[in-house]
Short mmCIF file of C-alpha atoms in Angstrom, two decimals:
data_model
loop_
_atom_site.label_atom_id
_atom_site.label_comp_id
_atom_site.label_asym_id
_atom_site.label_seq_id
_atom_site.Cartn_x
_atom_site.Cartn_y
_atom_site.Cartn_z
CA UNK A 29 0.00 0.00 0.00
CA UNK A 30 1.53 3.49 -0.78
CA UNK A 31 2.09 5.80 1.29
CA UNK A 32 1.56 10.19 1.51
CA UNK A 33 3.66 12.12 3.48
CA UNK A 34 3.86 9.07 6.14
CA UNK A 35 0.20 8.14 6.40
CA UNK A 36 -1.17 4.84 4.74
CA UNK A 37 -3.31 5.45 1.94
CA UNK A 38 -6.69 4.42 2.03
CA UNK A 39 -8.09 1.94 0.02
CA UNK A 40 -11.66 2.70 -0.45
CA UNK A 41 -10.99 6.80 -1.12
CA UNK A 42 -7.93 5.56 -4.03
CA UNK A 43 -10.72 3.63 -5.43
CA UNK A 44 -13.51 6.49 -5.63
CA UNK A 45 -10.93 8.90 -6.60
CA UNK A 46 -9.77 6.64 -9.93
CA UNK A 47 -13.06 5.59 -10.54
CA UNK A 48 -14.15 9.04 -10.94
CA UNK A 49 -10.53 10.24 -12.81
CA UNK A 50 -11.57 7.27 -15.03
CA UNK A 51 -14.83 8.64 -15.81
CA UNK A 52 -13.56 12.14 -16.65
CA UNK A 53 -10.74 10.89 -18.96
CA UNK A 54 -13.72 9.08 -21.05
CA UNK A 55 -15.69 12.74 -21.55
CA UNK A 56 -18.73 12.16 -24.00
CA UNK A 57 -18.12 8.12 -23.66
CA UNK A 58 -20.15 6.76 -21.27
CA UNK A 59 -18.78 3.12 -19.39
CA UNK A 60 -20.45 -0.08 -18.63
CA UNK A 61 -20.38 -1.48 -15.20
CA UNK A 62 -18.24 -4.56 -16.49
CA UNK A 63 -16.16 -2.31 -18.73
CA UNK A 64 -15.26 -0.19 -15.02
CA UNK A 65 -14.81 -2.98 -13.10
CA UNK A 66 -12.10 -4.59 -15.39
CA UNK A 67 -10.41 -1.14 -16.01
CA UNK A 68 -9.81 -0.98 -12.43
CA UNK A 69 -9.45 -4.17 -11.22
CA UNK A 70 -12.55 -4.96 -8.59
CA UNK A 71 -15.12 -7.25 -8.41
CA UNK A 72 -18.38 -6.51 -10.28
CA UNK A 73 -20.50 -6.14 -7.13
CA UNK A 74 -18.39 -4.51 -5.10
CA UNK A 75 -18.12 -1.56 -8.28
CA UNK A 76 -21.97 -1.55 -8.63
CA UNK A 77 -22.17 -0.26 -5.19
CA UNK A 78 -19.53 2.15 -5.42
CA UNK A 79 -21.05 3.57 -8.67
CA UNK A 80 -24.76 3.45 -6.80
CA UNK A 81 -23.20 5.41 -4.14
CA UNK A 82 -22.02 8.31 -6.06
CA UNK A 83 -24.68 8.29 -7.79
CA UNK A 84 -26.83 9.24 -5.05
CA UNK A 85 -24.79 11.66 -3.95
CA UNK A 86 -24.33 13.56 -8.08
CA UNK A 87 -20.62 12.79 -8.85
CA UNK A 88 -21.66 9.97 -11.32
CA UNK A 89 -25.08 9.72 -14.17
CA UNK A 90 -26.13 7.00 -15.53
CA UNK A 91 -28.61 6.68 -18.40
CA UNK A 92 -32.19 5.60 -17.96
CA UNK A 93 -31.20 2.35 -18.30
CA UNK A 94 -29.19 2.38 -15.60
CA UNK A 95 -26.29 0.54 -17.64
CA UNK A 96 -24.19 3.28 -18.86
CA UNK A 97 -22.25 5.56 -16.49
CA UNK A 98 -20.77 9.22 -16.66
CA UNK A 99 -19.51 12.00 -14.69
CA UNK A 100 -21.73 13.66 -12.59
CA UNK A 101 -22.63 17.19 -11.62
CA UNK A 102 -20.55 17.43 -8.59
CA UNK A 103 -17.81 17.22 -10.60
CA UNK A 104 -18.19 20.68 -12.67
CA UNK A 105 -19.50 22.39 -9.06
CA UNK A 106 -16.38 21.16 -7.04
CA UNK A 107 -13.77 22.57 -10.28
CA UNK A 108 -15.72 25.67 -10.38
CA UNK A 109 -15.05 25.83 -6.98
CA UNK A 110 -11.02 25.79 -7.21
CA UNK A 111 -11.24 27.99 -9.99
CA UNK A 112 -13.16 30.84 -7.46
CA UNK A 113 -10.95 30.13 -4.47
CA UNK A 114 -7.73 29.85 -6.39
CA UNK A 115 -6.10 33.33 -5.74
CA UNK A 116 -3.14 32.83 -8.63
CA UNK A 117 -6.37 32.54 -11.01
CA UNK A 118 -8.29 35.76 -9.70
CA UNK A 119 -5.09 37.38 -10.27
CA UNK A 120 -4.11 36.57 -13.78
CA UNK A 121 -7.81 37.18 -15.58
CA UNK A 122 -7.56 40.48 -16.01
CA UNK A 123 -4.75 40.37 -17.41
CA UNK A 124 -5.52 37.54 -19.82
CA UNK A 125 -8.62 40.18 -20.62
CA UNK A 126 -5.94 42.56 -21.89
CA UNK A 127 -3.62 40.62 -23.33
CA UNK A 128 -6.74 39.47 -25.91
CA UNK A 129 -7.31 42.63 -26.21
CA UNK A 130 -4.60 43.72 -27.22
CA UNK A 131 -3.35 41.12 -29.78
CA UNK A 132 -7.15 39.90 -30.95
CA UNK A 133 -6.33 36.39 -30.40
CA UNK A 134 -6.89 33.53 -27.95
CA UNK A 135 -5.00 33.74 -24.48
CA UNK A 136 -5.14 30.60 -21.99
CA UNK A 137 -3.64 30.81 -18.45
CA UNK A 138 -2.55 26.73 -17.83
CA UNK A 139 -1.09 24.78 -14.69
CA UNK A 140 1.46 21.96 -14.57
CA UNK A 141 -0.72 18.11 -13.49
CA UNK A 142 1.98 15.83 -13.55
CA UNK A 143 2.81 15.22 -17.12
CA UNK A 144 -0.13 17.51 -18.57
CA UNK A 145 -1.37 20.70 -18.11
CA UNK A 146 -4.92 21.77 -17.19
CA UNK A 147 -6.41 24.77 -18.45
CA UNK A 148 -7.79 27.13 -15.73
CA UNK A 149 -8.53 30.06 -18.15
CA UNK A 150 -8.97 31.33 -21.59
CA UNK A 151 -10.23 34.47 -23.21
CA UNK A 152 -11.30 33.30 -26.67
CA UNK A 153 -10.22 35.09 -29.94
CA UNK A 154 -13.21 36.90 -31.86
CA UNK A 155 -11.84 36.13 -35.17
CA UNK A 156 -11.51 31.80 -33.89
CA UNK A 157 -13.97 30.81 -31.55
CA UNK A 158 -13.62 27.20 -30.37
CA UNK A 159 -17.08 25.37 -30.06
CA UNK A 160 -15.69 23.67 -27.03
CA UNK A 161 -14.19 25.59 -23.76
CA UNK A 162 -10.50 24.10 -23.41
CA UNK A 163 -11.17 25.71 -19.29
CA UNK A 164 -11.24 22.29 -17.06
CA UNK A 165 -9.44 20.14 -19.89
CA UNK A 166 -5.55 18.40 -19.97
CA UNK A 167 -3.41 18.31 -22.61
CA UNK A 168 0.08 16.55 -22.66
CA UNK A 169 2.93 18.51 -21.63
CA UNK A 170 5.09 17.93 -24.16
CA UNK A 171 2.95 19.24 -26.97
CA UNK A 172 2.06 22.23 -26.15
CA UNK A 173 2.83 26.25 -25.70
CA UNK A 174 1.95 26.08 -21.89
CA UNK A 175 3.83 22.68 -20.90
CA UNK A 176 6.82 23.28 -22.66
CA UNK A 177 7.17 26.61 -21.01
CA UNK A 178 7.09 25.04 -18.00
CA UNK A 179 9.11 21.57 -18.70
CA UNK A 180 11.93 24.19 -20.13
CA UNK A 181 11.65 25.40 -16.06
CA UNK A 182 12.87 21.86 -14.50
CA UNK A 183 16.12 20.02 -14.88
CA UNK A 184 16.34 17.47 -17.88
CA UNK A 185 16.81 14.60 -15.74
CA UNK A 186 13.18 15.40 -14.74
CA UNK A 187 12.14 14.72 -18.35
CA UNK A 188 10.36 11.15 -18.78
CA UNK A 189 12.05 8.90 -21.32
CA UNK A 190 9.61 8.75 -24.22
CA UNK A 191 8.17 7.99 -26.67
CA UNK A 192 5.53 10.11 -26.35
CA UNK A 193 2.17 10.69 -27.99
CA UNK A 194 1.59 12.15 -30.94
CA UNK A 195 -1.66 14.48 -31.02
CA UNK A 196 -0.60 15.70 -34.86
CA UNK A 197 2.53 14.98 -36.96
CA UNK A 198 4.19 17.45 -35.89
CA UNK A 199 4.17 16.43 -31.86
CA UNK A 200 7.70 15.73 -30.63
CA UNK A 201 7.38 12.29 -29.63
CA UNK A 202 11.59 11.32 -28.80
CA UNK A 203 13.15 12.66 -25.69
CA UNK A 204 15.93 13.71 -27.65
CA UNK A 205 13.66 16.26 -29.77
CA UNK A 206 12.19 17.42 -26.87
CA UNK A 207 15.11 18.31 -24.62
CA UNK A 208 16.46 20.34 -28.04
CA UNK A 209 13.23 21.86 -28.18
CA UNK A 210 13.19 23.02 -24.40
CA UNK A 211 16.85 24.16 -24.86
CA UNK A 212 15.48 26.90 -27.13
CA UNK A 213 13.00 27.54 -24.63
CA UNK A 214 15.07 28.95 -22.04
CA UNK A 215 17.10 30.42 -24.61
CA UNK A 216 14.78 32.40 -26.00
CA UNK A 217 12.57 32.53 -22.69
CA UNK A 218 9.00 31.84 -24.36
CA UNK A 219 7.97 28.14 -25.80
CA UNK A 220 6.49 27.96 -29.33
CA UNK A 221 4.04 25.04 -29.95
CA UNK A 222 3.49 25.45 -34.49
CA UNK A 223 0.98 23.13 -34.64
CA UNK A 224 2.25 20.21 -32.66
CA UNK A 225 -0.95 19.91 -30.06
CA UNK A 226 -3.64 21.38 -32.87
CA UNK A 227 -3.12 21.43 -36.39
CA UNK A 228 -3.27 24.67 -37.88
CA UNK A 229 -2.68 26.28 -34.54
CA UNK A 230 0.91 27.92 -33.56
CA UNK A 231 0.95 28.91 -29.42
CA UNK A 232 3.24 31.13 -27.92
CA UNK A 233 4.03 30.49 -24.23
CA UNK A 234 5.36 32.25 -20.75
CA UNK A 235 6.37 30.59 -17.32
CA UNK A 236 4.67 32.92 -14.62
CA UNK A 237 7.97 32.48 -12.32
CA UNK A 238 6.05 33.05 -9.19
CA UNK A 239 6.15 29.91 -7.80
CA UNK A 240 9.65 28.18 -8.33
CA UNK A 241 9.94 25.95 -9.99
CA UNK A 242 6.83 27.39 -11.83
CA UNK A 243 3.35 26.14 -12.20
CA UNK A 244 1.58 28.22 -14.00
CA UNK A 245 2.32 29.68 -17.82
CA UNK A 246 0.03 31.96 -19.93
CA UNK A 247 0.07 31.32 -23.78
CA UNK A 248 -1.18 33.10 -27.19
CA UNK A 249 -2.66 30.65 -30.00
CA UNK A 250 -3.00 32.30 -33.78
CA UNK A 251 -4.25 30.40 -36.40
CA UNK A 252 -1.61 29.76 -39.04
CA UNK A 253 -3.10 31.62 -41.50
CA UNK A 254 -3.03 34.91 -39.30
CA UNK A 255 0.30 34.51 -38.52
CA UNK A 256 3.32 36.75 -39.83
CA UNK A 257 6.48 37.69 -38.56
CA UNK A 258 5.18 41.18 -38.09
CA UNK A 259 2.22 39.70 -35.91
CA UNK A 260 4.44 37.20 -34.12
CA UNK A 261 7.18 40.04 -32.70
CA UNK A 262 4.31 41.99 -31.36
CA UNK A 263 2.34 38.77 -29.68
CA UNK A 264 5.82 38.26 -27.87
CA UNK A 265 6.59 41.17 -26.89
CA UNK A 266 2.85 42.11 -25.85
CA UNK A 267 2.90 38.80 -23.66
CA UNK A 268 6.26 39.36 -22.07
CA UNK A 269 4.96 42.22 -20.82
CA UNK A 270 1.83 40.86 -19.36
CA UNK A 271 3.94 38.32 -17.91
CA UNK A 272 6.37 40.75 -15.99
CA UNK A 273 3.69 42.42 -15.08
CA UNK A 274 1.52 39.46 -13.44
CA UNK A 275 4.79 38.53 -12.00
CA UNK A 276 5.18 41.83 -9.95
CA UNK A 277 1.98 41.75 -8.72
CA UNK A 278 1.80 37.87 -7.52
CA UNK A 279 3.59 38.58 -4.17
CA UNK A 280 -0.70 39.84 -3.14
CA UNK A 281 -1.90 37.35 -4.82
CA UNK A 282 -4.85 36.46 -2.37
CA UNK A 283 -3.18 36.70 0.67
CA UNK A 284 -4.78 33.28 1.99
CA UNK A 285 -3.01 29.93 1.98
CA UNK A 286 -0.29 28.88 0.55
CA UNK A 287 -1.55 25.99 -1.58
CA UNK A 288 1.09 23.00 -2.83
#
């Protein structure tokens, strides 16, 4: 049994916990009690009650069936939650406000999750307006603006061994590329992610050096077809300065607890 910080884990919370991580990870694709069970490993009956009891309680639906099974409600209320109560996030929305403003294209603020990163805000372009919110969502590290950002901030030897996953053709998926590719990171001090998570997408991306070694990054995607040189010196130098400037001011940042 693994242990946190000294104390035993506990067997029955693990289990809700990856049961519901499970869930999440399958969005718009609901599970079958069998197909649950195997995933993780438990007997049938013993995952029937678990999934009865959060259902009662909202943090799983299930269909009117009753044989197909989903993320619940609770879910969305509980993220919205850390969203409100995160003071790093209170702090950097304006600022993503004005950074859109200012360059007419799409701005996300993103934190490090392990080996992805999870998108906390975005101010959507008015010239490319995704049908689907990327706020809430993960996206491998290694492919985008955001993660490579803040992979560039940690020592190499922290770098996985790959391969890694491919979300286009251009995705770095050797450890080799990537470590080249984060050594022209901190050269240049801003990631750049041409179309390696989204095709047709290029992202531009910052370390917010608050927090060290940092956890949060802000980024700027442009289409490919908006993007010139011309456009591309001004979206880094307009997010530099949003950076420096969020940086300045994150020593207020909330003034409440000092979250890990």
């Amino acid at each position: 049994m693994s242990e946190t910080g000294g104390v035993r884990e506990v067997k029955s919370a693990a289990r809700t916990v990856e049961l519901l991580e499970l869930l999440a990870a399958r969005a718009d694709r609901p599970a079958r009690l069998q197909e649950l069970a195997d995933e993780l490993g438990v007997p049938r009956s013993s995952m029937y009650a678990l999934l009865q009891t959060l259902i009662g309680r909202g943090w799983v639906r299930t269909d009117v069936t009753g044989s197909l099974y989903g993320i619940g409600i609770h879910a969305l209320l509980t993220g919205t939650s850390y969203l409100d109560s995160d003071p790093r996030v209170r702090l950097v929305r304006p600022y993503l406000d004005e950074a859109s403003e200012a360059l007419g294209e799409t701005i996300h603020l993103g934190r490090l999750d392990g080996r992805g990163v999870a998108y906390l805000a975005t101010r959507e372009s008015h010239e490319y307006r995704r049908t689907i919110s990327r706020v809430g969502r993960r996206l491998p590290a290694h492919v985008g603006a955001l993660g490579k950002a803040l992979l560039a901030e940690r020592p190499d030897d922290d770098l996985p061994d790959g391969p890694y996953e491919a979300l286009t053709p251009h995705s770095r998926t050797s450890r080799e590329a990537l470590l080249a590719d984060l050594a022209g990171v901190r050269a240049r001090g801003h990631s750049v992610d041409r179309e390696e998570g989204v095709l047709g997408i290029v992202g531009f991306g910052f370390a917010l050096r608050y927090d060290v070694p940092a956890q949060d990054a802000i980024s700027c995607s442009v289409p490919v077809a908006r993007l010139t040189p011309e456009h591309e010196e001004r979206i880094v130098a307009v997010m530099r300065e949003i950076r420096a400037r969020i940086e300045a001011m994150a020593p207020g940042a909330g003034g409440g607890a000092d979250w890990r």
